[in-house]
CSV table of C-alpha atoms in Angstrom, one decimal:
chain,number,residue,atom,x,y,z
E,960,UNK,CA,-3.8,45.4,-12.9
E,961,UNK,CA,-6.2,42.9,-12.2
E,962,UNK,CA,-6.7,38.9,-12.9
E,963,UNK,CA,-9.7,37.0,-13.9
E,964,UNK,CA,-9.2,33.2,-13.8
E,965,UNK,CA,-12.0,31.0,-15.9
E,966,UNK,CA,-13.1,28.2,-13.6
E,967,UNK,CA,-16.6,27.4,-14.7
E,968,UNK,CA,-16.2,24.5,-16.6
E,969,UNK,CA,-17.1,20.6,-16.4
E,970,UNK,CA,-13.9,19.3,-17.4
E,971,UNK,CA,-15.5,16.1,-19.2
E,972,UNK,CA,-12.2,14.8,-20.5
E,973,UNK,CA,-11.0,14.5,-17.1
E,974,UNK,CA,-14.0,12.1,-15.9
E,975,UNK,CA,-14.3,10.1,-13.9
E,976,UNK,CA,-12.2,12.6,-11.5
E,977,UNK,CA,-14.0,15.9,-12.2
E,978,UNK,CA,-17.4,13.7,-11.5
E,979,UNK,CA,-17.3,15.1,-8.2
E,980,UNK,CA,-14.8,18.1,-8.3
E,981,UNK,CA,-14.2,20.9,-10.8
E,982,UNK,CA,-11.0,20.2,-13.2
E,983,UNK,CA,-9.4,23.2,-11.5
E,984,UNK,CA,-9.6,21.9,-7.8
E,985,UNK,CA,-7.6,18.4,-8.6
E,986,UNK,CA,-4.9,18.3,-6.8
E,987,UNK,CA,-1.0,18.2,-8.2
E,988,UNK,CA,2.0,18.4,-5.6
E,989,UNK,CA,0.0,19.4,-2.6
E,990,UNK,CA,-2.1,22.2,-4.2
E,991,UNK,CA,-5.0,22.5,-6.4
E,992,UNK,CA,-4.4,23.1,-10.1
E,993,UNK,CA,-5.8,26.7,-10.2
E,994,UNK,CA,-3.8,27.7,-6.8
E,995,UNK,CA,-0.5,27.6,-8.5
E,996,UNK,CA,-1.7,30.9,-10.8
E,997,UNK,CA,-3.3,32.4,-8.0
E,998,UNK,CA,0.0,32.5,-6.3
E,999,UNK,CA,1.9,33.0,-9.2
E,1000,UNK,CA,-0.2,36.4,-10.0
E,1001,UNK,CA,0.3,37.4,-6.4
E,1002,UNK,CA,3.9,37.2,-6.6
E,1003,UNK,CA,3.9,39.4,-9.8
E,1004,UNK,CA,2.0,42.0,-7.7
E,1005,UNK,CA,-1.5,41.2,-9.0
E,1006,UNK,CA,-3.7,40.8,-5.8
E,1007,UNK,CA,-7.2,41.3,-7.0
E,1008,UNK,CA,-8.6,38.4,-8.6
E,1009,UNK,CA,-12.0,37.3,-9.9
E,1010,UNK,CA,-12.7,33.7,-10.2
E,1011,UNK,CA,-15.1,32.8,-12.8
E,1012,UNK,CA,-16.8,29.9,-11.3
E,1013,UNK,CA,-20.0,27.6,-12.2
E,1014,UNK,CA,-19.8,23.7,-11.9
E,1015,UNK,CA,-19.3,22.6,-8.5
E,1016,UNK,CA,-18.3,26.2,-7.5
E,1017,UNK,CA,-18.9,25.8,-3.4
E,1018,UNK,CA,-15.9,23.7,-3.6
E,1019,UNK,CA,-13.6,26.4,-5.1
E,1020,UNK,CA,-15.8,29.0,-2.7
E,1021,UNK,CA,-15.3,26.9,0.5
E,1022,UNK,CA,-11.2,26.5,-0.2
E,1023,UNK,CA,-10.2,29.7,-1.2
E,1024,UNK,CA,-13.2,31.7,0.7
E,1025,UNK,CA,-11.4,35.5,0.2
E,1026,UNK,CA,-8.0,34.4,-0.2
E,1027,UNK,CA,-6.7,36.4,2.5
E,1028,UNK,CA,-4.6,33.1,3.6
E,1029,UNK,CA,-2.8,33.5,0.1
E,1030,UNK,CA,-1.7,37.2,0.5
E,1031,UNK,CA,-4.8,37.9,-2.2
E,1032,UNK,CA,-8.2,39.3,-2.5
E,1033,UNK,CA,-10.9,36.7,-4.2
E,1034,UNK,CA,-14.1,37.6,-5.4
E,1035,UNK,CA,-16.5,35.4,-7.3
E,1036,UNK,CA,-18.9,35.4,-10.4
E,1037,UNK,CA,-21.0,32.3,-11.3
E,1038,UNK,CA,-21.3,32.0,-15.2
E,1039,UNK,CA,-24.6,30.4,-14.8
E,1040,UNK,CA,-24.8,28.9,-18.6
E,1041,UNK,CA,-21.8,27.9,-20.2
E,1042,UNK,CA,-21.8,30.5,-23.0
E,1043,UNK,CA,-18.5,30.6,-24.0
E,1044,UNK,CA,-15.2,32.5,-23.0
E,1045,UNK,CA,-16.6,35.9,-24.1
E,1046,UNK,CA,-19.3,35.3,-21.9
E,1047,UNK,CA,-17.2,34.2,-18.9
E,1048,UNK,CA,-14.8,37.3,-19.4
E,1049,UNK,CA,-17.8,39.7,-19.6
E,1050,UNK,CA,-18.2,39.2,-16.1
E,1051,UNK,CA,-15.4,41.4,-15.2
E,1052,UNK,CA,-16.8,44.4,-16.6
E,1053,UNK,CA,-17.6,46.2,-13.2
E,1054,UNK,CA,-14.5,44.6,-11.7
E,1055,UNK,CA,-11.7,46.0,-14.1
E,1056,UNK,CA,-10.2,49.4,-13.3
E,1057,UNK,CA,-7.7,49.9,-16.0
E,1058,UNK,CA,-6.5,46.6,-17.2
E,1059,UNK,CA,-7.5,42.8,-16.6
E,1060,UNK,CA,-5.2,39.8,-17.2
E,1061,UNK,CA,-7.1,36.8,-18.1
E,1062,UNK,CA,-6.2,33.1,-17.8
E,1063,UNK,CA,-7.9,29.8,-17.6
E,1064,UNK,CA,-7.8,27.8,-14.5
E,1065,UNK,CA,-6.5,24.8,-15.9
E,1066,UNK,CA,-3.2,26.1,-17.1
E,1067,UNK,CA,-0.2,26.3,-14.8
E,1068,UNK,CA,1.9,29.2,-15.2
E,1069,UNK,CA,4.9,30.5,-13.7
E,1070,UNK,CA,5.9,33.6,-12.4
E,1071,UNK,CA,8.4,34.4,-15.2
E,1072,UNK,CA,6.0,33.9,-18.1
E,1073,UNK,CA,3.4,36.3,-16.2
E,1074,UNK,CA,6.3,38.8,-15.3
E,1075,UNK,CA,6.9,38.8,-19.3
E,1076,UNK,CA,3.7,39.6,-20.0
E,1077,UNK,CA,2.7,42.0,-17.7
E,1078,UNK,CA,5.9,44.0,-18.5
E,1079,UNK,CA,5.3,43.8,-22.0
E,1080,UNK,CA,1.7,45.2,-21.8
E,1081,UNK,CA,2.9,48.0,-19.4
E,1082,UNK,CA,5.2,49.0,-21.5
E,1083,UNK,CA,3.5,48.7,-25.0
E,1084,UNK,CA,-0.3,49.7,-23.6
E,1085,UNK,CA,-1.9,47.8,-26.4
E,1086,UNK,CA,-5.9,47.7,-26.3
E,1087,UNK,CA,-5.6,43.8,-25.9
E,1088,UNK,CA,-2.3,41.5,-25.3
E,1089,UNK,CA,-2.3,38.1,-26.8
E,1090,UNK,CA,-0.1,35.7,-25.7
E,1091,UNK,CA,1.1,33.4,-28.7
E,1092,UNK,CA,3.5,30.4,-29.2
E,1093,UNK,CA,4.6,28.4,-32.2
E,1094,UNK,CA,3.7,25.2,-33.1
E,1095,UNK,CA,4.2,22.8,-35.7
E,1096,UNK,CA,1.1,21.9,-37.1
E,1097,UNK,CA,-1.6,25.1,-36.3
E,1098,UNK,CA,-4.9,23.4,-37.9
E,1099,UNK,CA,-6.5,22.5,-34.3
E,1100,UNK,CA,-5.9,26.0,-32.9
E,1101,UNK,CA,-6.6,29.5,-33.7
E,1102,UNK,CA,-4.1,31.0,-35.7
E,1103,UNK,CA,-3.0,34.5,-35.9
E,1104,UNK,CA,-1.7,36.7,-39.1
E,1105,UNK,CA,0.8,39.7,-38.1
E,1106,UNK,CA,1.6,42.9,-39.0
E,1107,UNK,CA,4.8,43.3,-37.2
E,1108,UNK,CA,4.0,42.7,-33.5
E,1109,UNK,CA,-0.2,43.5,-34.2
E,1110,UNK,CA,-2.4,41.1,-34.7
E,1111,UNK,CA,-4.3,41.7,-37.8
E,1112,UNK,CA,-6.6,38.4,-38.4
E,1113,UNK,CA,-7.6,35.2,-36.6
E,1114,UNK,CA,-8.1,32.0,-38.2
E,1115,UNK,CA,-10.1,29.0,-35.9
E,1116,UNK,CA,-8.6,25.7,-37.0
E,1117,UNK,CA,-7.4,26.5,-40.7
E,1118,UNK,CA,-6.1,23.7,-42.9
E,1119,UNK,CA,-2.6,23.4,-42.3
E,1120,UNK,CA,-1.3,24.8,-45.8
E,1121,UNK,CA,-4.0,27.6,-45.2
E,1122,UNK,CA,-2.7,28.5,-41.7
E,1123,UNK,CA,-1.3,32.3,-42.0
E,1124,UNK,CA,1.3,31.6,-39.9
E,1125,UNK,CA,2.4,29.0,-37.2
E,1126,UNK,CA,1.8,31.4,-34.0
E,1127,UNK,CA,-1.5,30.1,-32.0
E,1128,UNK,CA,-3.4,32.2,-29.6
E,1129,UNK,CA,-2.8,30.5,-25.8
E,1130,UNK,CA,-5.9,31.7,-24.4
E,1131,UNK,CA,-3.9,34.2,-22.4
E,1132,UNK,CA,-4.8,38.1,-22.4
E,1133,UNK,CA,-4.6,41.3,-20.9
E,1134,UNK,CA,-7.3,43.6,-21.7
E,1135,UNK,CA,-7.9,47.5,-21.5
E,1136,UNK,CA,-11.7,48.1,-21.0
E,1137,UNK,CA,-12.4,48.4,-24.6
E,1138,UNK,CA,-12.9,44.6,-24.7
E,1139,UNK,CA,-16.4,44.6,-22.5
E,1140,UNK,CA,-17.5,47.0,-25.5
E,1141,UNK,CA,-16.7,44.8,-28.0
E,1142,UNK,CA,-18.2,41.5,-25.9
E,1143,UNK,CA,-21.3,43.2,-25.9
E,1144,UNK,CA,-21.2,43.6,-29.4
E,1145,UNK,CA,-20.6,39.6,-29.7
E,1146,UNK,CA,-22.8,37.5,-31.6
E,1147,UNK,CA,-23.4,34.1,-31.0
E,1148,UNK,CA,-21.0,31.6,-33.1
E,1149,UNK,CA,-21.9,28.5,-35.0
E,1150,UNK,CA,-21.1,26.3,-32.1
E,1151,UNK,CA,-23.6,28.3,-30.0
E,1152,UNK,CA,-21.1,30.4,-27.8
E,1153,UNK,CA,-19.7,33.6,-27.4
E,1154,UNK,CA,-16.3,33.5,-28.6
E,1155,UNK,CA,-13.4,35.9,-27.3
E,1156,UNK,CA,-11.7,35.7,-30.7
E,1157,UNK,CA,-14.8,36.9,-32.0
E,1158,UNK,CA,-14.7,40.0,-29.7
E,1159,UNK,CA,-11.0,40.4,-30.7
E,1160,UNK,CA,-11.7,40.5,-34.4
E,1161,UNK,CA,-14.2,43.2,-33.6
E,1162,UNK,CA,-11.8,45.2,-32.0
E,1163,UNK,CA,-9.1,44.8,-35.0
E,1164,UNK,CA,-12.1,45.9,-37.3
E,1165,UNK,CA,-12.5,48.9,-35.1
E,1166,UNK,CA,-8.8,49.9,-35.2
E,1167,UNK,CA,-8.0,48.7,-32.2
E,1168,UNK,CA,-4.3,47.7,-31.2
E,1169,UNK,CA,-4.4,43.8,-30.7
E,1170,UNK,CA,-0.6,43.1,-30.1
E,1171,UNK,CA,0.8,39.8,-30.3
E,1172,UNK,CA,3.4,38.4,-27.4
E,1173,UNK,CA,5.4,35.6,-28.6
E,1174,UNK,CA,7.0,33.5,-25.9
E,1175,UNK,CA,9.4,30.5,-26.3
E,1176,UNK,CA,8.4,29.7,-22.6
E,1177,UNK,CA,6.5,26.5,-21.7
E,1178,UNK,CA,3.6,26.0,-19.4
E,1179,UNK,CA,1.6,23.2,-18.1
E,1180,UNK,CA,-1.9,22.4,-20.0
E,1181,UNK,CA,-3.8,19.7,-18.2
E,1182,UNK,CA,-6.5,18.2,-20.5
E,1183,UNK,CA,-6.4,14.5,-19.8
E,1184,UNK,CA,-6.3,12.6,-16.8
E,1185,UNK,CA,-2.6,11.3,-17.5
E,1186,UNK,CA,-1.5,14.7,-18.0
E,1187,UNK,CA,-2.2,15.4,-14.1
E,1188,UNK,CA,0.4,12.3,-13.4
E,1189,UNK,CA,3.0,13.8,-15.7
E,1190,UNK,CA,2.4,17.6,-14.2
E,1191,UNK,CA,2.8,16.3,-10.7
E,1192,UNK,CA,5.9,14.4,-11.9
E,1193,UNK,CA,7.7,17.8,-12.7
E,1194,UNK,CA,6.1,19.9,-9.7
E,1195,UNK,CA,7.3,17.2,-7.4
E,1196,UNK,CA,10.8,17.6,-8.9
E,1197,UNK,CA,10.7,21.1,-7.4
E,1198,UNK,CA,9.9,20.5,-3.7
E,1199,UNK,CA,11.8,21.1,-0.7
E,1200,UNK,CA,12.0,18.0,1.6
E,1201,UNK,CA,10.7,18.9,5.1
E,1202,UNK,CA,9.4,16.5,7.8
E,1203,UNK,CA,6.8,18.0,10.2
E,1204,UNK,CA,5.3,14.5,11.2
E,1205,UNK,CA,6.6,11.6,12.8
E,1206,UNK,CA,9.4,9.1,11.6
E,1207,UNK,CA,9.5,6.1,13.5
E,1208,UNK,CA,12.9,4.1,13.8
E,1209,UNK,CA,13.9,2.1,10.9
E,1210,UNK,CA,12.4,4.3,8.2
E,1211,UNK,CA,14.6,5.0,5.0
E,1212,UNK,CA,14.1,8.3,3.0
E,1213,UNK,CA,16.2,8.9,-0.1
E,1214,UNK,CA,15.7,12.2,-2.0
E,1215,UNK,CA,13.0,15.2,-1.5
E,1216,UNK,CA,10.3,14.2,1.0
E,1217,UNK,CA,7.6,16.6,2.3
E,1218,UNK,CA,5.7,15.1,5.2
E,1219,UNK,CA,3.0,17.2,6.6
E,1220,UNK,CA,1.7,17.8,10.3
E,1221,UNK,CA,0.4,14.8,12.2
E,1222,UNK,CA,1.6,12.3,9.4
E,1223,UNK,CA,3.6,9.1,10.7
E,1224,UNK,CA,5.8,6.7,8.9
E,1225,UNK,CA,6.2,3.4,10.2
E,1226,UNK,CA,9.2,1.4,10.9
E,1227,UNK,CA,10.5,-0.4,7.7
E,1228,UNK,CA,9.0,2.2,5.4
E,1229,UNK,CA,11.2,2.9,2.6
E,1230,UNK,CA,10.8,6.1,0.5
E,1231,UNK,CA,12.8,7.1,-2.9
E,1232,UNK,CA,11.6,10.9,-3.4
E,1233,UNK,CA,10.4,13.3,-4.6
E,1234,UNK,CA,7.4,12.4,-2.4
E,1235,UNK,CA,4.5,14.8,-1.2
E,1236,UNK,CA,2.5,13.6,1.9
E,1237,UNK,CA,-0.2,15.5,3.5
E,1238,UNK,CA,-1.5,15.8,6.9
E,1239,UNK,CA,-2.5,13.2,9.2
E,1240,UNK,CA,-1.5,10.4,6.8
E,1241,UNK,CA,-0.5,6.9,8.2
E,1242,UNK,CA,2.2,4.9,6.1
E,1243,UNK,CA,3.5,1.4,6.6
E,1244,UNK,CA,4.8,-0.7,8.4
E,1245,UNK,CA,7.2,-2.3,5.6
E,1246,UNK,CA,6.2,0.1,2.7
E,1247,UNK,CA,7.6,0.9,-0.4
E,1248,UNK,CA,7.1,4.6,-1.7
E,1249,UNK,CA,8.4,5.3,-5.1
E,1250,UNK,CA,9.2,8.6,-6.7
E,1251,UNK,CA,6.7,11.5,-7.8
E,1252,UNK,CA,4.2,9.9,-5.5
E,1253,UNK,CA,1.8,12.4,-4.0
E,1254,UNK,CA,-0.8,11.6,-1.0
E,1255,UNK,CA,-3.5,13.8,0.2
E,1256,UNK,CA,-4.9,14.7,3.8
E,1257,UNK,CA,-5.9,11.2,5.8
E,1258,UNK,CA,-4.5,8.7,3.6
E,1259,UNK,CA,-3.5,5.3,5.1
E,1260,UNK,CA,-0.9,3.0,3.3
E,1261,UNK,CA,-1.2,-0.2,4.9
E,1262,UNK,CA,1.7,-2.8,5.5
E,1263,UNK,CA,3.9,-4.1,2.6
E,1264,UNK,CA,2.1,-2.0,0.1
E,1265,UNK,CA,4.1,-0.6,-3.2
E,1266,UNK,CA,3.2,2.7,-4.5
E,1267,UNK,CA,4.8,4.3,-7.8
E,1268,UNK,CA,4.1,7.6,-9.3
E,1269,UNK,CA,0.6,8.1,-8.2
E,1270,UNK,CA,-1.5,10.8,-7.0
E,1271,UNK,CA,-4.0,9.4,-4.0
E,1272,UNK,CA,-6.4,11.8,-2.8
E,1273,UNK,CA,-7.6,12.7,0.7
E,1274,UNK,CA,-9.3,10.1,2.9
E,1275,UNK,CA,-8.4,7.1,0.9
E,1276,UNK,CA,-7.1,3.7,2.0
E,1277,UNK,CA,-4.5,1.4,0.2
E,1278,UNK,CA,-4.6,-1.9,2.7
E,1279,UNK,CA,-1.7,-4.4,3.0
E,1280,UNK,CA,0.1,-6.4,0.4
E,1281,UNK,CA,-1.3,-3.9,-2.5
E,1282,UNK,CA,0.2,-2.4,-5.7
E,1283,UNK,CA,-0.7,1.0,-7.1
E,1284,UNK,CA,1.4,1.9,-10.4
E,1285,UNK,CA,1.1,5.2,-12.3
E,1286,UNK,CA,-2.5,5.9,-11.1
E,1287,UNK,CA,-4.9,8.5,-9.9
E,1288,UNK,CA,-7.1,7.4,-7.1
E,1289,UNK,CA,-9.7,9.7,-6.3
E,1290,UNK,CA,-11.3,10.7,-2.6
E,1291,UNK,CA,-12.6,8.3,0.1
E,1292,UNK,CA,-11.6,5.3,-1.4
E,1293,UNK,CA,-11.1,1.9,-0.1
E,1294,UNK,CA,-8.5,-0.3,-2.0
E,1295,UNK,CA,-8.5,-3.8,-0.4
E,1296,UNK,CA,-5.6,-6.2,0.9
E,1297,UNK,CA,-4.0,-7.5,-2.1
E,1298,UNK,CA,-5.3,-5.2,-5.0
E,1299,UNK,CA,-3.1,-4.7,-7.9
E,1300,UNK,CA,-3.5,-2.0,-10.3
E,1301,UNK,CA,-1.2,-2.9,-13.2
E,1302,UNK,CA,0.5,-0.3,-15.4
E,1303,UNK,CA,2.3,-2.0,-18.2
E,1304,UNK,CA,0.8,-4.1,-21.2
E,1305,UNK,CA,2.2,-7.3,-21.7
E,1306,UNK,CA,3.3,-6.3,-25.4
E,1307,UNK,CA,5.3,-3.3,-24.0
E,1308,UNK,CA,2.7,-1.1,-26.5
E,1309,UNK,CA,1.5,2.2,-25.1
E,1310,UNK,CA,-1.5,2.5,-23.1
E,1311,UNK,CA,-4.8,3.3,-24.4
E,1312,UNK,CA,-7.9,4.8,-22.2
E,1313,UNK,CA,-11.2,6.0,-23.1
E,1314,UNK,CA,-12.0,9.5,-23.3
E,1315,UNK,CA,-15.7,10.8,-24.3
E,1316,UNK,CA,-16.2,7.0,-25.5
E,1317,UNK,CA,-13.2,7.1,-27.6
E,1318,UNK,CA,-10.3,4.6,-27.2
E,1319,UNK,CA,-7.5,7.3,-26.9
E,1320,UNK,CA,-3.7,6.3,-27.2
E,1321,UNK,CA,-1.9,8.2,-24.0
E,1322,UNK,CA,1.3,8.1,-25.3
E,1323,UNK,CA,2.4,6.3,-22.1
E,1324,UNK,CA,4.3,3.0,-21.9
E,1325,UNK,CA,3.3,3.1,-18.2
E,1326,UNK,CA,-0.2,3.8,-16.8
E,1327,UNK,CA,-2.4,2.4,-14.4
E,1328,UNK,CA,-6.1,3.4,-13.4
E,1329,UNK,CA,-8.1,6.3,-13.3
E,1330,UNK,CA,-10.3,5.9,-10.4
E,1331,UNK,CA,-13.0,8.2,-9.2
E,1332,UNK,CA,-14.0,9.2,-5.8
E,1333,UNK,CA,-15.6,6.2,-3.1
E,1334,UNK,CA,-14.3,3.5,-5.2
E,1335,UNK,CA,-13.7,0.1,-3.4
E,1336,UNK,CA,-12.2,-3.1,-4.2
E,1337,UNK,CA,-12.3,-6.3,-3.0
E,1338,UNK,CA,-9.4,-8.7,-1.5
E,1339,UNK,CA,-6.9,-9.9,-4.7
E,1340,UNK,CA,-8.7,-8.2,-7.2
E,1341,UNK,CA,-6.6,-6.7,-10.0
E,1342,UNK,CA,-7.1,-3.4,-12.6
E,1343,UNK,CA,-5.7,-3.5,-16.1
E,1344,UNK,CA,-3.8,-0.5,-17.1
E,1345,UNK,CA,-5.5,2.5,-18.6
E,1346,UNK,CA,-9.0,1.5,-17.2
E,1347,UNK,CA,-11.4,4.3,-15.6
E,1348,UNK,CA,-13.4,3.6,-12.5
E,1349,UNK,CA,-16.4,5.7,-12.0
E,1350,UNK,CA,-17.2,6.9,-8.4
E,1351,UNK,CA,-18.9,4.7,-5.9
E,1352,UNK,CA,-18.4,1.9,-8.3
E,1353,UNK,CA,-17.3,-1.6,-6.4
E,1354,UNK,CA,-15.0,-4.6,-7.5
E,1355,UNK,CA,-15.5,-7.6,-6.2
E,1356,UNK,CA,-12.9,-10.2,-4.7
E,1357,UNK,CA,-10.6,-11.8,-7.4
E,1358,UNK,CA,-12.1,-9.7,-9.9
E,1359,UNK,CA,-9.7,-8.9,-13.2
E,1360,UNK,CA,-11.1,-5.9,-14.3
E,1361,UNK,CA,-10.3,-5.2,-18.3
E,1362,UNK,CA,-12.7,-2.5,-19.0
E,1363,UNK,CA,-14.1,0.7,-17.8
E,1364,UNK,CA,-16.4,0.7,-15.0
E,1365,UNK,CA,-19.2,3.3,-15.1
E,1366,UNK,CA,-20.2,5.1,-11.8
E,1367,UNK,CA,-22.6,3.2,-9.0
E,1368,UNK,CA,-22.0,-0.1,-10.9
E,1369,UNK,CA,-20.6,-3.4,-9.0
E,1370,UNK,CA,-18.6,-5.8,-10.7
E,1371,UNK,CA,-18.7,-9.4,-8.7
E,1372,UNK,CA,-17.5,-11.9,-11.6
E,1373,UNK,CA,-14.1,-12.1,-13.5
E,1374,UNK,CA,-14.3,-10.3,-16.6
E,1375,UNK,CA,-12.6,-12.7,-18.6
E,1376,UNK,CA,-15.6,-14.8,-18.7
E,1377,UNK,CA,-17.7,-11.9,-20.0
E,1378,UNK,CA,-14.8,-11.5,-22.6
E,1379,UNK,CA,-14.9,-15.2,-23.5
E,1380,UNK,CA,-18.6,-15.3,-24.1
E,1381,UNK,CA,-18.5,-11.9,-26.4
E,1382,UNK,CA,-16.0,-14.0,-28.5
E,1383,UNK,CA,-17.9,-17.1,-28.4
E,1384,UNK,CA,-21.2,-14.9,-29.7
E,1385,UNK,CA,-19.0,-12.4,-31.9
E,1386,UNK,CA,-19.8,-9.3,-30.0
E,1387,UNK,CA,-16.2,-8.5,-29.8
E,1388,UNK,CA,-12.6,-10.3,-31.8
E,1389,UNK,CA,-10.0,-11.9,-30.1
E,1390,UNK,CA,-7.9,-8.9,-31.2
E,1391,UNK,CA,-10.3,-6.5,-29.4
E,1392,UNK,CA,-10.3,-8.5,-26.3
E,1393,UNK,CA,-6.3,-8.9,-26.3
E,1394,UNK,CA,-5.8,-5.3,-26.8
E,1395,UNK,CA,-7.6,-5.1,-23.3
E,1396,UNK,CA,-5.5,-7.6,-21.6
E,1397,UNK,CA,-2.5,-6.0,-20.3
E,1398,UNK,CA,0.1,-7.1,-17.6
């Protein structure tokens, strides 16, 4: 058995984080998202893996190369136009031998789920095995109708009362070679893509066996920026502490802490794990690192800084007397002294943020900022909960940022003046302004 992992998309809902990186290469708990699936496949005995790449593919290729350092054989195919899942999977036509397990690169599956799926396929030998899971409301998904274990119909996003079942397609499959004949016959869908579910419908119509595998096991699906924080939390709870770097006298460590080679914890640092610190980091002195925090390589945390439940990517500096709570900071950022990234609204309501120009409730009571690469803040600046800052943006000294800031933009005055002017001219209501003013 071989494997395909789909990793060609842009991940627009994850912006600004994906303006400079593919979604599948965003780091959680010390590894890019996609690496967890590569290692899980390897541990199930599947070592020949085809990565379907496209958007910023050089980052994927340069990181994984041929996969030998992970004990797998990785090859690549470039999906030049994002024309749907069937088009992407079609690149495996000359790669497959007998069977092919196909995964999306922005989910994290563990070994138990993969082993369960592979065992079922090898025992029953259908033409296709589709992994299913049960949900309360299937109306936003592809829903299947079963005859025994076999799928006889797939309905895309039906009305809840018209859904044939509560079992939905997870996008995880095992195929034999027949699927490529059906992909070749698949027509463009109304949304302008070649859908793998249409290819599967052709298999069903042709009398092929498309088996549904129902699983109750959970996996991690990453679609929005704050879900990266949540998955980082979950994965860090499984790390084993190890100190490879240097710990000065006077450092206090509680819980599991991984400190990689070349990193330094200076005197007075207090860490409450689980915490992951990459290579060549410099932490402290007198900093407080709270649980579920992840630092990439070459991160510098200055004197008397507090970091809580955050992801800080490589080559980023957080200078002295700053606070970062429940946030994601991209690579190569410089967070100036006294910067405060708040994570809690005054009214204790859940934090809202903007996804594709639409205000979205994250469901999280605590969420800080989502910051792209190469962002700079000035001294004593403050970021309100849920704000998103594009790449290479600059926030001036003393600025209180209430609104999202686009890439390459600069704010040098307090945004409260902007809000006051908008209220006076009727451009924004008091209620709308206050909704953005958060602790």
